[in-house]
CSV table of C-alpha atoms in Angstrom, one decimal:
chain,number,residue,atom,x,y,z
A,342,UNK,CA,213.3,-4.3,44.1
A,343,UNK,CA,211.8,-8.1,44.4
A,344,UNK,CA,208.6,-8.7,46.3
A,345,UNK,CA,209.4,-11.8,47.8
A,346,UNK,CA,206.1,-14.4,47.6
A,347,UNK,CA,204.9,-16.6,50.2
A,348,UNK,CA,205.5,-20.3,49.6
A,349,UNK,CA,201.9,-21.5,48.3
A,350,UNK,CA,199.5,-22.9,50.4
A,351,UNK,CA,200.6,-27.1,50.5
A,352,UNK,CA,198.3,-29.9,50.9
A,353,UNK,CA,199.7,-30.4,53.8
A,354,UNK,CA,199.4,-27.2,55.5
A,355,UNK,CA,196.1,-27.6,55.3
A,356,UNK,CA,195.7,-30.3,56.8
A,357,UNK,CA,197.5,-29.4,60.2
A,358,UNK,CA,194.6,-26.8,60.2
A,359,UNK,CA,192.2,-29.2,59.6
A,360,UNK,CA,193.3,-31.1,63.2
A,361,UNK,CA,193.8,-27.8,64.6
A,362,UNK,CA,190.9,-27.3,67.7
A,363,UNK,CA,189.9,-24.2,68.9
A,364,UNK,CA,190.2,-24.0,73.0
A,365,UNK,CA,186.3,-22.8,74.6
A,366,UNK,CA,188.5,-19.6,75.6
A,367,UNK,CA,189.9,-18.9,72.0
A,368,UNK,CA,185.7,-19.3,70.5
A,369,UNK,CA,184.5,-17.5,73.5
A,370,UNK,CA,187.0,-14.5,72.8
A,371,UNK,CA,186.8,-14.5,69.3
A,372,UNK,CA,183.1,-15.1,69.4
A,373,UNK,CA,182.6,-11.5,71.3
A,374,UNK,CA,185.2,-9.3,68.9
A,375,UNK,CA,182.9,-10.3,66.2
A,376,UNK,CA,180.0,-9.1,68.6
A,377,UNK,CA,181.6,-5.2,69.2
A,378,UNK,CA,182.4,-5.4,65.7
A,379,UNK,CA,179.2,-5.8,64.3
A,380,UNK,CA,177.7,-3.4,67.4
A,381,UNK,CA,180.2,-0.6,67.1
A,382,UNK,CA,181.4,-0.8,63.8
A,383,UNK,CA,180.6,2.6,61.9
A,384,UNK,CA,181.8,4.2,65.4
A,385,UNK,CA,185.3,1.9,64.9
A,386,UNK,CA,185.6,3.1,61.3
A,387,UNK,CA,185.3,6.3,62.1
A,388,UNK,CA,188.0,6.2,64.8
A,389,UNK,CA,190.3,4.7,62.8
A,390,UNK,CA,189.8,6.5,59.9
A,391,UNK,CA,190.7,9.5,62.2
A,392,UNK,CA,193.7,8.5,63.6
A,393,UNK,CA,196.5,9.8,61.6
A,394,UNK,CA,195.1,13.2,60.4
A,395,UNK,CA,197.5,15.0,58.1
A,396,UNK,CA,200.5,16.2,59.4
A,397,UNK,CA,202.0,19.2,58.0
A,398,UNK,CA,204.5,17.1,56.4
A,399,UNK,CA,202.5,14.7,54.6
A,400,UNK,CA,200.9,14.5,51.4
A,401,UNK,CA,197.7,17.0,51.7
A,402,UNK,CA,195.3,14.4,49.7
A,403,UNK,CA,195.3,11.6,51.5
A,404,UNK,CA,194.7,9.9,54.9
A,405,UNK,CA,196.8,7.1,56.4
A,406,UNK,CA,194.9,3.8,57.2
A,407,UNK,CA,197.8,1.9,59.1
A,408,UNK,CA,200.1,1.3,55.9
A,409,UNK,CA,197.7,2.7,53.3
A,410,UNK,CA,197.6,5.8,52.3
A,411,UNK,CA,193.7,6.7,50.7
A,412,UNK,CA,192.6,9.6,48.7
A,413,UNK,CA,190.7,12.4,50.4
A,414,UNK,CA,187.3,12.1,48.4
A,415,UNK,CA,186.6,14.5,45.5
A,416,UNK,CA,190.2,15.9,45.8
A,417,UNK,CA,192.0,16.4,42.6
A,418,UNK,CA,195.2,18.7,43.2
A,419,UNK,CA,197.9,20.0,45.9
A,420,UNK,CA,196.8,23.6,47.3
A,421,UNK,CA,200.1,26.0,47.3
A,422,UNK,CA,202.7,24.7,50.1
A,423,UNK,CA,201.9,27.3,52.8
A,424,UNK,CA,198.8,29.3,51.5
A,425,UNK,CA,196.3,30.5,53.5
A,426,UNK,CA,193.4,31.4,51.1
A,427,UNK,CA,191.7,33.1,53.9
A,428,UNK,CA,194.0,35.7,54.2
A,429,UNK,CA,194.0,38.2,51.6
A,430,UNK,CA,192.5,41.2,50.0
A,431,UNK,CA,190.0,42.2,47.9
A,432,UNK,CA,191.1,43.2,44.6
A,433,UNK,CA,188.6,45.2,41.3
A,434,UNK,CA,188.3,43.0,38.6
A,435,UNK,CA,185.6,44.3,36.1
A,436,UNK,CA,186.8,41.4,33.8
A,437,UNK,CA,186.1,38.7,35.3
A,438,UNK,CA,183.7,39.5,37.8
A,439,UNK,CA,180.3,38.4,38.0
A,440,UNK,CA,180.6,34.8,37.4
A,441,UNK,CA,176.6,34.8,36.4
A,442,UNK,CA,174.5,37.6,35.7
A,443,UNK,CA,171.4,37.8,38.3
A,444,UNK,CA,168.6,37.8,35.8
A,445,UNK,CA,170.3,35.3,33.9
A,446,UNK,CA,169.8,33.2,37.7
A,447,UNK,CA,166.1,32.4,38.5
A,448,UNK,CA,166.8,30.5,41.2
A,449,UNK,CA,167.6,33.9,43.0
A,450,UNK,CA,165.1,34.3,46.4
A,451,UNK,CA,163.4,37.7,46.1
A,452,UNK,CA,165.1,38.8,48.8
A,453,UNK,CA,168.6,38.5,47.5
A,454,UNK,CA,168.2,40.5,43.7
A,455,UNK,CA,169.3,43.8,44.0
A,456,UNK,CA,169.5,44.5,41.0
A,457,UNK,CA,165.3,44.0,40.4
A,458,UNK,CA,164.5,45.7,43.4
A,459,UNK,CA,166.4,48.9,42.1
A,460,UNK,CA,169.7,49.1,43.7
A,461,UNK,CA,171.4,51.7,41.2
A,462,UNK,CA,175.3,50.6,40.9
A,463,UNK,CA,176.7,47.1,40.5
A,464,UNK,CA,180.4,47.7,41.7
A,465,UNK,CA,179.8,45.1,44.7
A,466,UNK,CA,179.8,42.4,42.0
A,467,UNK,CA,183.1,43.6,40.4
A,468,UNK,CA,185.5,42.7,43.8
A,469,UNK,CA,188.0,39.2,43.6
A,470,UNK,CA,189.1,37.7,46.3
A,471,UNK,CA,192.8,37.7,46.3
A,472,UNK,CA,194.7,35.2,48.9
A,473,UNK,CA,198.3,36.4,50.3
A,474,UNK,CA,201.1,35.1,48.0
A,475,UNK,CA,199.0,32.8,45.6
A,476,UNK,CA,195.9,32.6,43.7
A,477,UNK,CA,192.3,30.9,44.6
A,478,UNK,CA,191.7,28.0,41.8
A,479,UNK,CA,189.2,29.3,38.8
A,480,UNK,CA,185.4,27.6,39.4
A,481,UNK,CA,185.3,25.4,37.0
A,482,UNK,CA,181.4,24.3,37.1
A,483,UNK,CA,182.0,21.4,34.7
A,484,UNK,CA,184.5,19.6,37.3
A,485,UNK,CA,181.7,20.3,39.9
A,486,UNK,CA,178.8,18.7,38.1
A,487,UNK,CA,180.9,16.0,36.9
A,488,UNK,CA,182.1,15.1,40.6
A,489,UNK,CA,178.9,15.2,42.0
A,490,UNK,CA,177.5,13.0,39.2
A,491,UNK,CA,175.4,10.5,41.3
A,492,UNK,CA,175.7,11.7,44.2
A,493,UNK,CA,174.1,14.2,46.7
A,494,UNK,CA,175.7,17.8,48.1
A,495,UNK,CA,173.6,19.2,50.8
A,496,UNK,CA,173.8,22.5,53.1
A,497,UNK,CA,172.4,22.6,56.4
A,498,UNK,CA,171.7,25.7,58.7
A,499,UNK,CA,169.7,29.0,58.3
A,500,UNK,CA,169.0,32.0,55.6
A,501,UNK,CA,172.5,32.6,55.6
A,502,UNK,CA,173.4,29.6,54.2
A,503,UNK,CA,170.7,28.8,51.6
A,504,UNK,CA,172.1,32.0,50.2
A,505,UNK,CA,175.4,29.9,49.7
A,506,UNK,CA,173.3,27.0,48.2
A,507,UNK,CA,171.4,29.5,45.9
A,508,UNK,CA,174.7,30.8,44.6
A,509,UNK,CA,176.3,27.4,44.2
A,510,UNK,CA,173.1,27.0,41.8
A,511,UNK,CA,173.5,30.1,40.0
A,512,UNK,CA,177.1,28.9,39.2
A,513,UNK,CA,175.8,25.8,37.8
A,514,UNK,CA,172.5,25.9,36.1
A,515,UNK,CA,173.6,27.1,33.2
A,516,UNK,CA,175.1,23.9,32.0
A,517,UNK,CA,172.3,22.2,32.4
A,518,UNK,CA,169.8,22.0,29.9
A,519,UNK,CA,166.2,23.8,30.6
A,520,UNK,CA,164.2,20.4,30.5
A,521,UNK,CA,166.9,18.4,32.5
A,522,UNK,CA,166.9,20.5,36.2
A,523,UNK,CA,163.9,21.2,38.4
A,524,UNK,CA,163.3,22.7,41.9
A,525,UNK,CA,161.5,21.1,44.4
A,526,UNK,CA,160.7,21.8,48.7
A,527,UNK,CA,159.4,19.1,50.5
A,528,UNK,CA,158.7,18.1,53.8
A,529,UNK,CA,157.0,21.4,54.7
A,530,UNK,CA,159.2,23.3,53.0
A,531,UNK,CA,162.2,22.6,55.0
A,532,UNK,CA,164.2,20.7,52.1
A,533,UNK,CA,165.2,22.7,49.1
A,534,UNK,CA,166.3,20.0,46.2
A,535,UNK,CA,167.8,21.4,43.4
A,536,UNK,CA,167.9,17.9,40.5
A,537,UNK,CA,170.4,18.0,37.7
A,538,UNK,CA,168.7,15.2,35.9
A,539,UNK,CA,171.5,14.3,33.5
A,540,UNK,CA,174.1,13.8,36.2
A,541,UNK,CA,171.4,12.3,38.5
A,542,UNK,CA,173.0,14.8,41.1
A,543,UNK,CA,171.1,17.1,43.6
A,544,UNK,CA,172.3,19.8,45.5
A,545,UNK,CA,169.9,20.2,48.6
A,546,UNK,CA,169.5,23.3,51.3
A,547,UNK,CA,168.1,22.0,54.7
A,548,UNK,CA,166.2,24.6,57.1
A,549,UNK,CA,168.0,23.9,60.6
A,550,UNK,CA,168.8,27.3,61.8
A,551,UNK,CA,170.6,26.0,64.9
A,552,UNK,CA,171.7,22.3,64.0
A,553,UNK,CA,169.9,21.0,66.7
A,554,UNK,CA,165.9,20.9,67.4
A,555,UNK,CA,164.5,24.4,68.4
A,556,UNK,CA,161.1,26.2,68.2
A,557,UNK,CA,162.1,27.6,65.2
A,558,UNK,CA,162.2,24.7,62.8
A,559,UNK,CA,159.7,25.3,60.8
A,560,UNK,CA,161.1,27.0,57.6
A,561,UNK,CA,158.5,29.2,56.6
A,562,UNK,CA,157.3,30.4,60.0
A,563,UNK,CA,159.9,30.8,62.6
A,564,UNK,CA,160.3,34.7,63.5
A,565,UNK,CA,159.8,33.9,67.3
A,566,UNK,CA,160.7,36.2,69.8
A,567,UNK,CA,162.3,33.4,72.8
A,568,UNK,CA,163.8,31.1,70.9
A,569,UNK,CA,164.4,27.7,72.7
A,570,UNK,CA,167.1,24.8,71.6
A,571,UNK,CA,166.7,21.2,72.7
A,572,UNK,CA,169.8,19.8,74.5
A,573,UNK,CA,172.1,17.7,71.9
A,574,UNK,CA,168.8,16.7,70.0
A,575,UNK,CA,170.5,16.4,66.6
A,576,UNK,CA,168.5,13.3,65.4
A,577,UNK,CA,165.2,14.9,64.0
A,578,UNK,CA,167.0,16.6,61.5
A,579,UNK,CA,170.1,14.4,61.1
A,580,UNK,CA,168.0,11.4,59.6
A,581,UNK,CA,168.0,13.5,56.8
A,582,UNK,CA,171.4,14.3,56.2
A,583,UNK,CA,172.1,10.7,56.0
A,584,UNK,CA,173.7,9.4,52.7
A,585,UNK,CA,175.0,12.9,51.6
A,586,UNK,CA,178.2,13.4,50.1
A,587,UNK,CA,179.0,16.4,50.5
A,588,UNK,CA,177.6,18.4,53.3
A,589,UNK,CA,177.8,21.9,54.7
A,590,UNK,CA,176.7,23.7,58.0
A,591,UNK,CA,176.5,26.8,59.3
A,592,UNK,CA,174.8,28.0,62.3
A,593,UNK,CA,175.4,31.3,64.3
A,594,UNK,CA,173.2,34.1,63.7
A,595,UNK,CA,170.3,32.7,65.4
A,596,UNK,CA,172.2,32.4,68.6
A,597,UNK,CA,172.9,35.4,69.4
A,598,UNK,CA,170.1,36.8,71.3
A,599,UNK,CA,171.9,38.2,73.9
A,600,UNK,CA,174.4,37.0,76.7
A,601,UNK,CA,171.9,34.4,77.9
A,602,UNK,CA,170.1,31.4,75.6
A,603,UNK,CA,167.2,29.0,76.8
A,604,UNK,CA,168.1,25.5,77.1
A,605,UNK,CA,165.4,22.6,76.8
A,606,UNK,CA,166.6,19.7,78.9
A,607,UNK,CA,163.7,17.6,78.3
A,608,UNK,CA,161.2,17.3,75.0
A,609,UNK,CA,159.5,19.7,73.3
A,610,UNK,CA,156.1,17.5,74.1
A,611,UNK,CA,156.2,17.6,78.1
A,612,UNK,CA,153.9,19.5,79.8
A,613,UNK,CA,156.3,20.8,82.0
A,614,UNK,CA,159.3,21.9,80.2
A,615,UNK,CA,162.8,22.0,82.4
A,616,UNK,CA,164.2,24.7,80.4
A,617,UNK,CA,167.5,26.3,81.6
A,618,UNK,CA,169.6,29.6,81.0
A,619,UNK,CA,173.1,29.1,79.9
A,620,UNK,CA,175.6,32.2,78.6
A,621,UNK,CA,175.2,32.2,74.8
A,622,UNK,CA,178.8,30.6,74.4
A,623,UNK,CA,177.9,27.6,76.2
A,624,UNK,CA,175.3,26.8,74.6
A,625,UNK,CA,176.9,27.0,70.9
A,626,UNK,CA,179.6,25.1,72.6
A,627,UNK,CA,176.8,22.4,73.2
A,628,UNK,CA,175.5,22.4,69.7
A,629,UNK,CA,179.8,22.5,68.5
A,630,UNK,CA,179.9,19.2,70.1
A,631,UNK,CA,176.8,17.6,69.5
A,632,UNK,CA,177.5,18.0,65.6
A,633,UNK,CA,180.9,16.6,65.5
A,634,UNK,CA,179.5,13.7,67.5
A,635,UNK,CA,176.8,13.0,65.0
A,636,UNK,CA,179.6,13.8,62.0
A,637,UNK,CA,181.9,11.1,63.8
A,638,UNK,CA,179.1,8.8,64.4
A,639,UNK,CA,177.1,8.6,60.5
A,640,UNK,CA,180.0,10.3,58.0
A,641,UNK,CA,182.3,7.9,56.3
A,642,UNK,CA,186.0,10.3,56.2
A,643,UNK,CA,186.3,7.6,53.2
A,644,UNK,CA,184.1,8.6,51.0
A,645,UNK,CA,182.4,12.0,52.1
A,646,UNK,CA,183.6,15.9,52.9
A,647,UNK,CA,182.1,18.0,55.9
A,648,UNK,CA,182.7,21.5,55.9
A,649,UNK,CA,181.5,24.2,58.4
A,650,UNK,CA,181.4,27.9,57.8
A,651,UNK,CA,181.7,30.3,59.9
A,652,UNK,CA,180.4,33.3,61.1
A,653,UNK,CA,178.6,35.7,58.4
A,654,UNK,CA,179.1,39.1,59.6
A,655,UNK,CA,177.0,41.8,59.4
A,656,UNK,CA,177.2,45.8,59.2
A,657,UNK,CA,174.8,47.5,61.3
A,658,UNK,CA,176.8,50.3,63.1
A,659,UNK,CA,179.0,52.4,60.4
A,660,UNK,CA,180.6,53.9,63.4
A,661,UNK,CA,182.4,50.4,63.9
A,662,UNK,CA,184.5,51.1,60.3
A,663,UNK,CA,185.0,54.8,61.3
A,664,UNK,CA,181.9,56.1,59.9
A,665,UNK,CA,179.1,58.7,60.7
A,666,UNK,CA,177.1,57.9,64.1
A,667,UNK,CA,173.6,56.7,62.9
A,668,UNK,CA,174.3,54.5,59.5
A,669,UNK,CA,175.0,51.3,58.9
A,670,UNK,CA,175.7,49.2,55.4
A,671,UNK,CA,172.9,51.5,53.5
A,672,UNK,CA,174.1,53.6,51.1
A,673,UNK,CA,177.8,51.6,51.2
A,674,UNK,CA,179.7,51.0,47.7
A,675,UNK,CA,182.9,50.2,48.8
A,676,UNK,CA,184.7,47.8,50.8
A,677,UNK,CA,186.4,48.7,54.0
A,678,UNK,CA,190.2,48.6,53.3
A,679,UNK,CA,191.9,48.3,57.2
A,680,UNK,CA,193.1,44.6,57.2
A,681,UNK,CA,193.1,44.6,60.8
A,682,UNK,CA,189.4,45.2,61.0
A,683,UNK,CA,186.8,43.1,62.5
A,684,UNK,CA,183.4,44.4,64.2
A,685,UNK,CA,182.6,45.2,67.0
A,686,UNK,CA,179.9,42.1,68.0
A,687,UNK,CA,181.0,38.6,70.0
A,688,UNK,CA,182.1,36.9,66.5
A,689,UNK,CA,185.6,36.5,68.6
A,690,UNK,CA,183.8,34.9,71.4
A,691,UNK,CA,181.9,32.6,68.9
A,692,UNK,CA,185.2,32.3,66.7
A,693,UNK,CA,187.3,31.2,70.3
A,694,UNK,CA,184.5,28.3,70.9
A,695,UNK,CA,184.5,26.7,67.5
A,696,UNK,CA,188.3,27.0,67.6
A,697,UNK,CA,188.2,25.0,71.0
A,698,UNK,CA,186.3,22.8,70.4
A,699,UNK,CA,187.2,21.9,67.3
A,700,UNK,CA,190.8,21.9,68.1
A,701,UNK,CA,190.8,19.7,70.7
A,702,UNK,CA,188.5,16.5,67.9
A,703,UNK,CA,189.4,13.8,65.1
A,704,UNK,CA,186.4,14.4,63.3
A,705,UNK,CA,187.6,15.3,60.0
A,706,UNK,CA,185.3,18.3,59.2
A,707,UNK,CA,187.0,21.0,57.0
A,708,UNK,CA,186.3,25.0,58.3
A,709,UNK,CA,185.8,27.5,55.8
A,710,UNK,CA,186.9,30.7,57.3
A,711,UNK,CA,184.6,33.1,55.7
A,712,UNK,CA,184.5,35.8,58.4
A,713,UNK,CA,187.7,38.1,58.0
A,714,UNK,CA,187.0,38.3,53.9
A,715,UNK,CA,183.7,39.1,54.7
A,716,UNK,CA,184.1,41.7,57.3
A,717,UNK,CA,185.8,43.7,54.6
A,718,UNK,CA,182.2,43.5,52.5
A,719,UNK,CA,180.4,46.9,54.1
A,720,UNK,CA,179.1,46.8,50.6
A,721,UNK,CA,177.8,43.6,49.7
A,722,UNK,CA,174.6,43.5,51.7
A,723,UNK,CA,170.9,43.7,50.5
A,724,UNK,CA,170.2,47.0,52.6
A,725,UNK,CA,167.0,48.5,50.8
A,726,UNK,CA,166.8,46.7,47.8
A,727,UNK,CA,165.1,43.4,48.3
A,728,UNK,CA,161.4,42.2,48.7
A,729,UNK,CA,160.0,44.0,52.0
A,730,UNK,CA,157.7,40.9,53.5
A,731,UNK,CA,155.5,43.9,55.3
A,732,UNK,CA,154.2,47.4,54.0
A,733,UNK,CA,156.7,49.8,54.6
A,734,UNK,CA,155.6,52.9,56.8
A,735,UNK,CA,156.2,56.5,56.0
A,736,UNK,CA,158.2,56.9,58.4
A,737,UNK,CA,160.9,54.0,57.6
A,738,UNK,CA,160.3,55.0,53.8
A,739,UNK,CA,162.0,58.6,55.3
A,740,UNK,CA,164.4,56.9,56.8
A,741,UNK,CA,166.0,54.1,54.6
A,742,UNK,CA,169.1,53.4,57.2
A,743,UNK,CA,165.7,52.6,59.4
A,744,UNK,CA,164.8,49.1,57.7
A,745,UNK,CA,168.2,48.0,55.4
A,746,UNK,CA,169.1,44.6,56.0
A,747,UNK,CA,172.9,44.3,56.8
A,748,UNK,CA,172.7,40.9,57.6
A,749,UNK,CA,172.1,39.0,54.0
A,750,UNK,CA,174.0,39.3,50.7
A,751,UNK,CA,172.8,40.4,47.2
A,752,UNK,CA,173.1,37.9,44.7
A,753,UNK,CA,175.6,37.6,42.6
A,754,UNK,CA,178.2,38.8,44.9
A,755,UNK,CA,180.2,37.8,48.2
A,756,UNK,CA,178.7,34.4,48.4
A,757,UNK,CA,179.9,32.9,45.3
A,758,UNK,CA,183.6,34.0,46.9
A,759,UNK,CA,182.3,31.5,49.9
A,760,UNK,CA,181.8,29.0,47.4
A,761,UNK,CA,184.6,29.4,45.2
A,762,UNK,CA,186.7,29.1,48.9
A,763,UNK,CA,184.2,26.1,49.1
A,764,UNK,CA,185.5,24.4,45.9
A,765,UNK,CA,189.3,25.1,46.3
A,766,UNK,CA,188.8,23.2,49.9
A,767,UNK,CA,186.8,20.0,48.0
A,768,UNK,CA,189.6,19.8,45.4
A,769,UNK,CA,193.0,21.0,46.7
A,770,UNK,CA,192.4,20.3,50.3
């Protein structure tokens, strides 16, 4: 087909400009779009760039810009028309499975190797997550390093999801040369930076345990019995998620305290603090909102990913899989095989909000579904073998189900599934 050309630009075209006058009105108007474009313009690129999110007919790598149709950023490949790689099963596979060894990992918190702390069978490493009618794409570390070359990948929320960042490291490191990647915290320990020197790359865990400012910022000590979230105060930790390229919340577990949670409507500084109780589901709903504002309002769609992960779950009544009365994930070497199960806590409460709320914005953030996959993981938790902070007392020493944690994952394991979801979603969106 010809692309006709527009007839070139004459002498004496130009000179009809030339005598051309603008009218006072025609300045004035013009004079104040260039104002709200300079005022609002990162807020009118991100609108834009929203506009036309894909449609289940269109090409799943890009996003239409009027007529022009951009690459999503860091995406590589088409995912299988019509797969859901959140829907499976867990499958053995003592081939392939670990992806690292843990002592080959020293990146690995204390409180995450099982292994050293004497847990006596590995089978929880052995398990593949198996999507419904197609296959997850193999990790390939190389393609991760090499895409993240200059550039900064960051997770943001609590223990929960440093494990993911921690794993994401094991699954790297070891491409790295010894004398090009360092580990360093900073500001008071609530940034994690993990440098790959060569690639002039970091990949960054940030302490915000709720996303928004609380009493329980501070990363090292923060086991505070009534906790207390500012309203929609985002900003003190925000500033330093600026610039990232890839970034990745979570933010549940500290939420759920009960049915109630204590709201600070003023600062954290006044002497008189209005603080009010909300149900726990409104006040997530508040911090749902208040990050997708502050994605909308400092992401670029263009040339970043956001992804949010949902709820970890955790395994502290075995009666709940159809177990004995009393026990929990202690003692547990095999996943739990009903499809249909779930738990018995307020995940579907928490899981109803998030689907609201994020149902009903543009902002382009993609959700990792981790819940369901990991509901089946009984087996997968620390439990007993992990660094205990405090001396153990006879009596808990008698009674093991007493003190296992069923709330974080040993290392390697489940959380390298979350992060091989993580990498199918960056490059075959």
């Amino acid at each position: 087909m010809r692309i006709m050309k527009p007839p070139p630009f004459s002498s004496s075209s130009s000179s009809v400009f030339r005598k051309a006058r603008l009218s006072p009105y025609l300045f004035t108007l013009l004079a104040f779009i260039l104002f709200v474009a300079v005022l609002y313009g990162e807020d009118l690129m991100c609108i834009f760039g929203q506009q036309l999110q894909l449609s289940p007919n269109s090409d799943p790598l890009v996003i239409r810009t009027g007529k022009k149709r951009e690459k999503l950023p860091f995406a590589i490949g088409k995912s299988e028309e019509g797969c859901d790689i959140f829907s499976g099963r867990w499958v053995w596979d003592e081939s392939n499975r670990p992806l690292y060894e843990e002592s080959e990992c020293p990146y690995i918190q204390p409180q995450l190797t099982c292994q050293e702390h004497g847990r006596p069978d590995k089978d929880y490493q052995k398990w593949r997550w198996q999507p419904h009618g197609c296959d997850l794409p193999s990790f390939n570390a190389t393609l991760m390093l090499e895409t993240l070359r200059g550039k900064r990948m960051m997770f943001v929320g609590d223990s929960l999801n440093r494990g993911q960042y921690v794993s994401m490291i094991c699954l790297l490191h070891s491409l790295i040369p010894e004398d090009a990647k360092s580990m360093e915290t900073f500001d008071s320990d609530s940034r994690t930076v993990f440098t790959a020197k060569e690639y002039n790359a970091t990949i960054e865990f940030y302490w915000a345990p709720f996303l928004l400012e609380s009493n329980s910022d501070n990363a090292v000590v923060h086991r505070i019995s009534e906790r207390l979230v500012r309203k929609g105060s985002i900003t003190k930790h925000g500033k330093h998620w600026k610039g990232v390229d890839v970034l990745v919340f979570n933010t549940y577990l500290w939420w759920m305290t009960g049915l109630k949670f204590k709201i600070l409507q003023g600062s954290f500084d006044d002497e008189v603090k209005d603080i009010v109780e909300v149900p726990t589901t409104e006040a997530y709903r508040m911090a749902m909102k208040t990050m997708l504002r502050w994605v909308r309002r400092n992401m670029n769609p263009k040339k970043t990913r956001v992804f949010f992960t949902s709820m970890s779950p955790s395994h502290g009544k075995s009666v709940d899989w159809g177990g004995e009365s009393g026990g929990n994930c202690y003692n547990q070497t095999t996943p739990i095989e009903d499809p249909n199960y779930w738990g018995s806590d307020s995940r579907k409460n928490i899981m109803e909000v998030i689907g609201d709320v994020f149902g009903k914005s543009r902002v382009p953030i993609t959700f990792l579904n981790i819940t369901q996959l990991s509901s089946y993981r009984k087996d997968a938790h620390t439990a007993i073998y992990k660094k205990q902070w405090n001396p153990l007392t006879p009596e808990q020493l008698a009674n093991p189900v007493s003190y296992a944690d069923c709330v974080h994952w040993c290392l390697p394991g489940l959380q390298d599934t979350w992060n091989e979801l993580l990498f199918a979603k960056l490059f075959y969106p």
